[in-house]
Amino acid sequence: MPKLRKRSFLWLPVAIFIAGVVAAGIWVTYLLWPRWPADVALDAPTLPITVNGVNFNIPPAAIRNKVQRKAGTQERIDLVFMWPSLMPPDPAVRADPAASAISVDRVFLTVASYGNTLPVIDRLKTIYPRYLDVSIAMEPGGLTVRPFRDSTPYQGEDILYDNSNRERFIVRCTRDDARGTVGMCLYEQRAGQADITARFPREWLSDWTAVADGLEKLIKRLRAAQRP
């Protein structure tokens, strides 16, 4: 029994030493770990944000929710940009309710994990045809329009795409109605393990090539290489 007690006392300094090393390591890690202030100024440089392993550089003024206005890993981020300048809105200017689709000057983006959803081009090939009407029309700007049937999950919506290159531009849009509700479109682009979804008025599709080019430019900017 005395030998066992003596042996325990011999291990005590070793245990204290190990605990000290671990505590020192945690402290050094804490000091060296990059941290950003909880309240980031809206005019601060772009924030490095990771969504589901995909890196983005986001201007703070473009982030709609204050709790998302921080660097690091997030599940999703909600953004807004002026159109067609593609710049974040001026926080000092309060947006007035839009009188019509023409007066809407903002595009809204959401970046989130894609979960179990298929890319939009695959949905167009495999899922949407189950719900589409047989009719096919052409928009004045050259987009193909396929309406969804009534009594389906997409009732009241249309799918529109560039028939010459479907992978370039596909949108799902609601329609303007008699109550004055503005038809809105969803444009999706997959970036690695994240989906970027843009929302904008259907009226903009009168110049859909400018919309396609603008969204592509904006997404490339958000995915620019991280600052060292």
GROMACS .gro file of C-alpha atoms in nm:
model
  228
    1MET     CA    1   0.000   0.000   0.000
    2PRO     CA    2   0.280   0.248   0.083
    3LYS     CA    3   0.450   0.163  -0.248
    4LEU     CA    4   0.131   0.246  -0.439
    5ARG     CA    5   0.098   0.579  -0.262
    6LYS     CA    6   0.466   0.659  -0.335
    7ARG     CA    7   0.417   0.575  -0.701
    8SER     CA    8   0.116   0.811  -0.719
    9PHE     CA    9   0.320   1.095  -0.577
   10LEU     CA   10   0.586   1.035  -0.844
   11TRP     CA   11   0.327   1.079  -1.120
   12LEU     CA   12   0.189   1.403  -0.974
   13PRO     CA   13   0.464   1.635  -1.110
   14VAL     CA   14   0.432   1.475  -1.454
   15ALA     CA   15   0.056   1.532  -1.456
   16ILE     CA   16   0.103   1.895  -1.349
   17PHE     CA   17   0.360   1.947  -1.625
   18ILE     CA   18   0.130   1.800  -1.891
   19ALA     CA   19  -0.161   2.013  -1.773
   20GLY     CA   20   0.060   2.321  -1.791
   21VAL     CA   21   0.167   2.242  -2.148
   22VAL     CA   22  -0.195   2.191  -2.257
   23ALA     CA   23  -0.305   2.516  -2.091
   24ALA     CA   24  -0.017   2.705  -2.256
   25GLY     CA   25  -0.112   2.561  -2.595
   26ILE     CA   26  -0.475   2.670  -2.555
   27TRP     CA   27  -0.367   3.021  -2.455
   28VAL     CA   28  -0.130   3.057  -2.751
   29THR     CA   29  -0.398   2.929  -2.988
   30TYR     CA   30  -0.644   3.182  -2.847
   31LEU     CA   31  -0.395   3.467  -2.896
   32LEU     CA   32  -0.305   3.368  -3.251
   33TRP     CA   33  -0.656   3.275  -3.371
   34PRO     CA   34  -0.786   3.542  -3.612
   35ARG     CA   35  -1.074   3.739  -3.464
   36TRP     CA   36  -1.291   4.020  -3.599
   37PRO     CA   37  -1.497   4.267  -3.402
   38ALA     CA   38  -1.856   4.166  -3.333
   39ASP     CA   39  -1.989   4.486  -3.494
   40VAL     CA   40  -1.824   4.532  -3.832
   41ALA     CA   41  -1.842   4.877  -3.991
   42LEU     CA   42  -2.047   4.881  -4.310
   43ASP     CA   43  -1.761   5.050  -4.497
   44ALA     CA   44  -1.504   4.792  -4.380
   45PRO     CA   45  -1.314   4.581  -4.636
   46THR     CA   46  -1.473   4.263  -4.764
   47LEU     CA   47  -1.519   3.987  -4.507
   48PRO     CA   48  -1.382   3.636  -4.573
   49ILE     CA   49  -1.682   3.408  -4.522
   50THR     CA   50  -1.701   3.032  -4.578
   51VAL     CA   51  -2.030   2.857  -4.657
   52ASN     CA   52  -2.015   2.477  -4.664
   53GLY     CA   53  -1.644   2.481  -4.747
   54VAL     CA   54  -1.671   2.746  -5.022
   55ASN     CA   55  -1.487   3.077  -4.970
   56PHE     CA   56  -1.643   3.414  -5.045
   57ASN     CA   57  -1.539   3.778  -5.002
   58ILE     CA   58  -1.846   3.977  -4.899
   59PRO     CA   59  -1.878   4.357  -4.855
   60PRO     CA   60  -2.032   4.415  -4.509
   61ALA     CA   61  -2.280   4.671  -4.647
   62ALA     CA   62  -2.425   4.402  -4.878
   63ILE     CA   63  -2.513   4.168  -4.588
   64ARG     CA   64  -2.880   4.214  -4.499
   65ASN     CA   65  -2.881   4.054  -4.153
   66LYS     CA   66  -2.661   4.209  -3.886
   67VAL     CA   67  -2.593   3.874  -3.719
   68GLN     CA   68  -2.436   3.750  -4.044
   69ARG     CA   69  -2.204   4.051  -4.066
   70LYS     CA   70  -1.893   3.865  -3.944
   71ALA     CA   71  -1.603   3.672  -4.091
   72GLY     CA   72  -1.566   3.297  -4.063
   73THR     CA   73  -1.790   2.998  -4.131
   74GLN     CA   74  -2.165   3.050  -4.168
   75GLU     CA   75  -2.455   2.829  -4.272
   76ARG     CA   76  -2.596   3.096  -4.507
   77ILE     CA   77  -2.568   3.464  -4.590
   78ASP     CA   78  -2.836   3.696  -4.729
   79LEU     CA   79  -2.716   3.977  -4.956
   80VAL     CA   80  -2.847   4.271  -5.152
   81PHE     CA   81  -2.683   4.471  -5.432
   82MET     CA   82  -2.788   4.770  -5.637
   83TRP     CA   83  -2.879   4.707  -5.999
   84PRO     CA   84  -2.718   4.752  -6.245
   85SER     CA   85  -2.417   4.896  -6.059
   86LEU     CA   86  -2.369   4.570  -5.858
   87MET     CA   87  -2.254   4.779  -5.561
   88PRO     CA   88  -2.381   4.740  -5.202
   89PRO     CA   89  -2.662   4.984  -5.115
   90ASP     CA   90  -2.581   5.303  -4.931
   91PRO     CA   91  -2.682   5.237  -4.567
   92ALA     CA   92  -2.772   5.605  -4.527
   93VAL     CA   93  -3.037   5.583  -4.799
   94ARG     CA   94  -3.363   5.417  -4.702
   95ALA     CA   95  -3.529   5.222  -4.982
   96ASP     CA   96  -3.884   5.329  -5.067
   97PRO     CA   97  -4.145   5.067  -5.164
   98ALA     CA   98  -4.125   4.998  -5.536
   99ALA     CA   99  -4.422   5.126  -5.734
  100SER     CA  100  -4.357   4.876  -6.016
  101ALA     CA  101  -4.106   4.619  -6.135
  102ILE     CA  102  -3.935   4.886  -6.344
  103SER     CA  103  -3.856   5.088  -6.032
  104VAL     CA  104  -3.693   4.794  -5.849
  105ASP     CA  105  -3.321   4.867  -5.838
  106ARG     CA  106  -3.193   4.582  -5.619
  107VAL     CA  107  -3.107   4.219  -5.666
  108PHE     CA  108  -3.119   3.986  -5.365
  109LEU     CA  109  -2.882   3.693  -5.323
  110THR     CA  110  -2.872   3.401  -5.081
  111VAL     CA  111  -2.569   3.176  -5.036
  112ALA     CA  112  -2.636   2.847  -4.859
  113SER     CA  113  -2.548   2.479  -4.855
  114TYR     CA  114  -2.720   2.299  -5.141
  115GLY     CA  115  -2.829   2.011  -4.921
  116ASN     CA  116  -2.985   1.728  -5.123
  117THR     CA  117  -3.111   1.938  -5.414
  118LEU     CA  118  -3.002   1.876  -5.772
  119PRO     CA  119  -2.838   2.150  -5.979
  120VAL     CA  120  -3.099   2.351  -6.168
  121ILE     CA  121  -2.990   2.210  -6.508
  122ASP     CA  122  -3.052   1.857  -6.380
  123ARG     CA  123  -3.390   1.957  -6.240
  124LEU     CA  124  -3.482   2.095  -6.583
  125LYS     CA  125  -3.397   1.757  -6.736
  126THR     CA  126  -3.540   1.518  -6.477
  127ILE     CA  127  -3.787   1.681  -6.235
  128TYR     CA  128  -3.954   1.983  -6.393
  129PRO     CA  129  -4.083   1.795  -6.705
  130ARG     CA  130  -4.323   1.601  -6.477
  131TYR     CA  131  -4.502   1.926  -6.392
  132LEU     CA  132  -4.468   2.129  -6.714
  133ASP     CA  133  -4.753   2.208  -6.951
  134VAL     CA  134  -4.716   2.095  -7.310
  135SER     CA  135  -4.725   2.452  -7.443
  136ILE     CA  136  -4.401   2.626  -7.540
  137ALA     CA  137  -4.364   2.997  -7.614
  138MET     CA  138  -4.086   3.244  -7.687
  139GLU     CA  139  -4.025   3.569  -7.502
  140PRO     CA  140  -3.949   3.879  -7.715
  141GLY     CA  141  -3.591   3.865  -7.586
  142GLY     CA  142  -3.543   3.512  -7.712
  143LEU     CA  143  -3.602   3.302  -7.400
  144THR     CA  144  -3.805   2.982  -7.419
  145VAL     CA  145  -4.104   2.982  -7.180
  146ARG     CA  146  -4.262   2.666  -7.036
  147PRO     CA  147  -4.554   2.712  -6.792
  148PHE     CA  148  -4.611   2.472  -6.505
  149ARG     CA  149  -4.949   2.299  -6.488
  150ASP     CA  150  -5.211   2.392  -6.232
  151SER     CA  151  -5.242   2.164  -5.927
  152THR     CA  152  -4.865   2.104  -5.923
  153PRO     CA  153  -4.606   2.226  -5.668
  154TYR     CA  154  -4.508   2.501  -5.915
  155GLN     CA  155  -4.857   2.622  -6.006
  156GLY     CA  156  -4.858   2.981  -6.129
  157GLU     CA  157  -4.491   2.972  -6.230
  158ASP     CA  158  -4.295   2.942  -6.554
  159ILE     CA  159  -3.953   2.807  -6.635
  160LEU     CA  160  -3.756   3.022  -6.880
  161TYR     CA  161  -3.422   2.935  -7.039
  162ASP     CA  162  -3.185   3.009  -7.323
  163ASN     CA  163  -3.268   2.724  -7.558
  164SER     CA  164  -2.938   2.762  -7.744
  165ASN     CA  165  -2.741   2.711  -7.421
  166ARG     CA  166  -2.958   2.600  -7.131
  167GLU     CA  167  -2.667   2.586  -6.887
  168ARG     CA  168  -2.600   2.955  -6.937
  169PHE     CA  169  -2.935   3.087  -6.815
  170ILE     CA  170  -3.232   2.917  -6.647
  171VAL     CA  171  -3.483   3.095  -6.423
  172ARG     CA  172  -3.806   2.999  -6.250
  173CYS     CA  173  -4.048   3.290  -6.231
  174THR     CA  174  -4.385   3.379  -6.087
  175ARG     CA  175  -4.624   3.588  -6.295
  176ASP     CA  176  -4.764   3.937  -6.249
  177ASP     CA  177  -5.122   3.916  -6.129
  178ALA     CA  178  -5.433   4.135  -6.128
  179ARG     CA  179  -5.372   4.237  -5.765
  180GLY     CA  180  -5.053   4.414  -5.867
  181THR     CA  181  -4.813   4.152  -5.735
  182VAL     CA  182  -4.486   4.177  -5.925
  183GLY     CA  183  -4.362   3.857  -6.087
  184MET     CA  184  -4.024   3.752  -5.946
  185CYS     CA  185  -3.755   3.521  -6.082
  186LEU     CA  186  -3.509   3.285  -5.914
  187TYR     CA  187  -3.170   3.231  -6.075
  188GLU     CA  188  -2.949   2.960  -5.925
  189GLN     CA  189  -2.582   2.882  -5.967
  190ARG     CA  190  -2.394   2.608  -5.784
  191ALA     CA  191  -2.052   2.698  -5.645
  192GLY     CA  192  -1.876   2.393  -5.506
  193GLN     CA  193  -2.084   2.274  -5.211
  194ALA     CA  194  -2.295   2.592  -5.197
  195ASP     CA  195  -2.587   2.730  -5.396
  196ILE     CA  196  -2.612   3.098  -5.490
  197THR     CA  197  -2.971   3.208  -5.554
  198ALA     CA  198  -3.055   3.549  -5.700
  199ARG     CA  199  -3.403   3.701  -5.685
  200PHE     CA  200  -3.514   3.984  -5.916
  201PRO     CA  201  -3.825   4.113  -6.103
  202ARG     CA  202  -3.940   3.918  -6.406
  203GLU     CA  203  -3.964   4.246  -6.596
  204TRP     CA  204  -3.585   4.252  -6.613
  205LEU     CA  205  -3.592   3.957  -6.852
  206SER     CA  206  -3.672   4.197  -7.136
  207ASP     CA  207  -3.292   4.231  -7.143
  208TRP     CA  208  -3.204   3.891  -7.002
  209THR     CA  209  -2.854   3.884  -7.152
  210ALA     CA  210  -2.762   4.189  -6.942
  211VAL     CA  211  -2.909   4.013  -6.637
  212ALA     CA  212  -2.711   3.695  -6.710
  213ASP     CA  213  -2.387   3.887  -6.762
  214GLY     CA  214  -2.442   4.103  -6.452
  215LEU     CA  215  -2.515   3.807  -6.223
  216GLU     CA  216  -2.214   3.619  -6.356
  217LYS     CA  217  -1.992   3.921  -6.293
  218LEU     CA  218  -2.128   3.966  -5.941
  219ILE     CA  219  -2.083   3.599  -5.845
  220LYS     CA  220  -1.725   3.596  -5.976
  221ARG     CA  221  -1.652   3.903  -5.764
  222LEU     CA  222  -1.791   3.738  -5.450
  223ARG     CA  223  -1.581   3.429  -5.512
  224ALA     CA  224  -1.256   3.620  -5.570
  225ALA     CA  225  -0.945   3.477  -5.404
  226GLN     CA  226  -0.912   3.535  -5.031
  227ARG     CA  227  -0.688   3.815  -4.917
  228PRO     CA  228  -0.359   3.697  -4.764
   0.00000   0.00000   0.00000
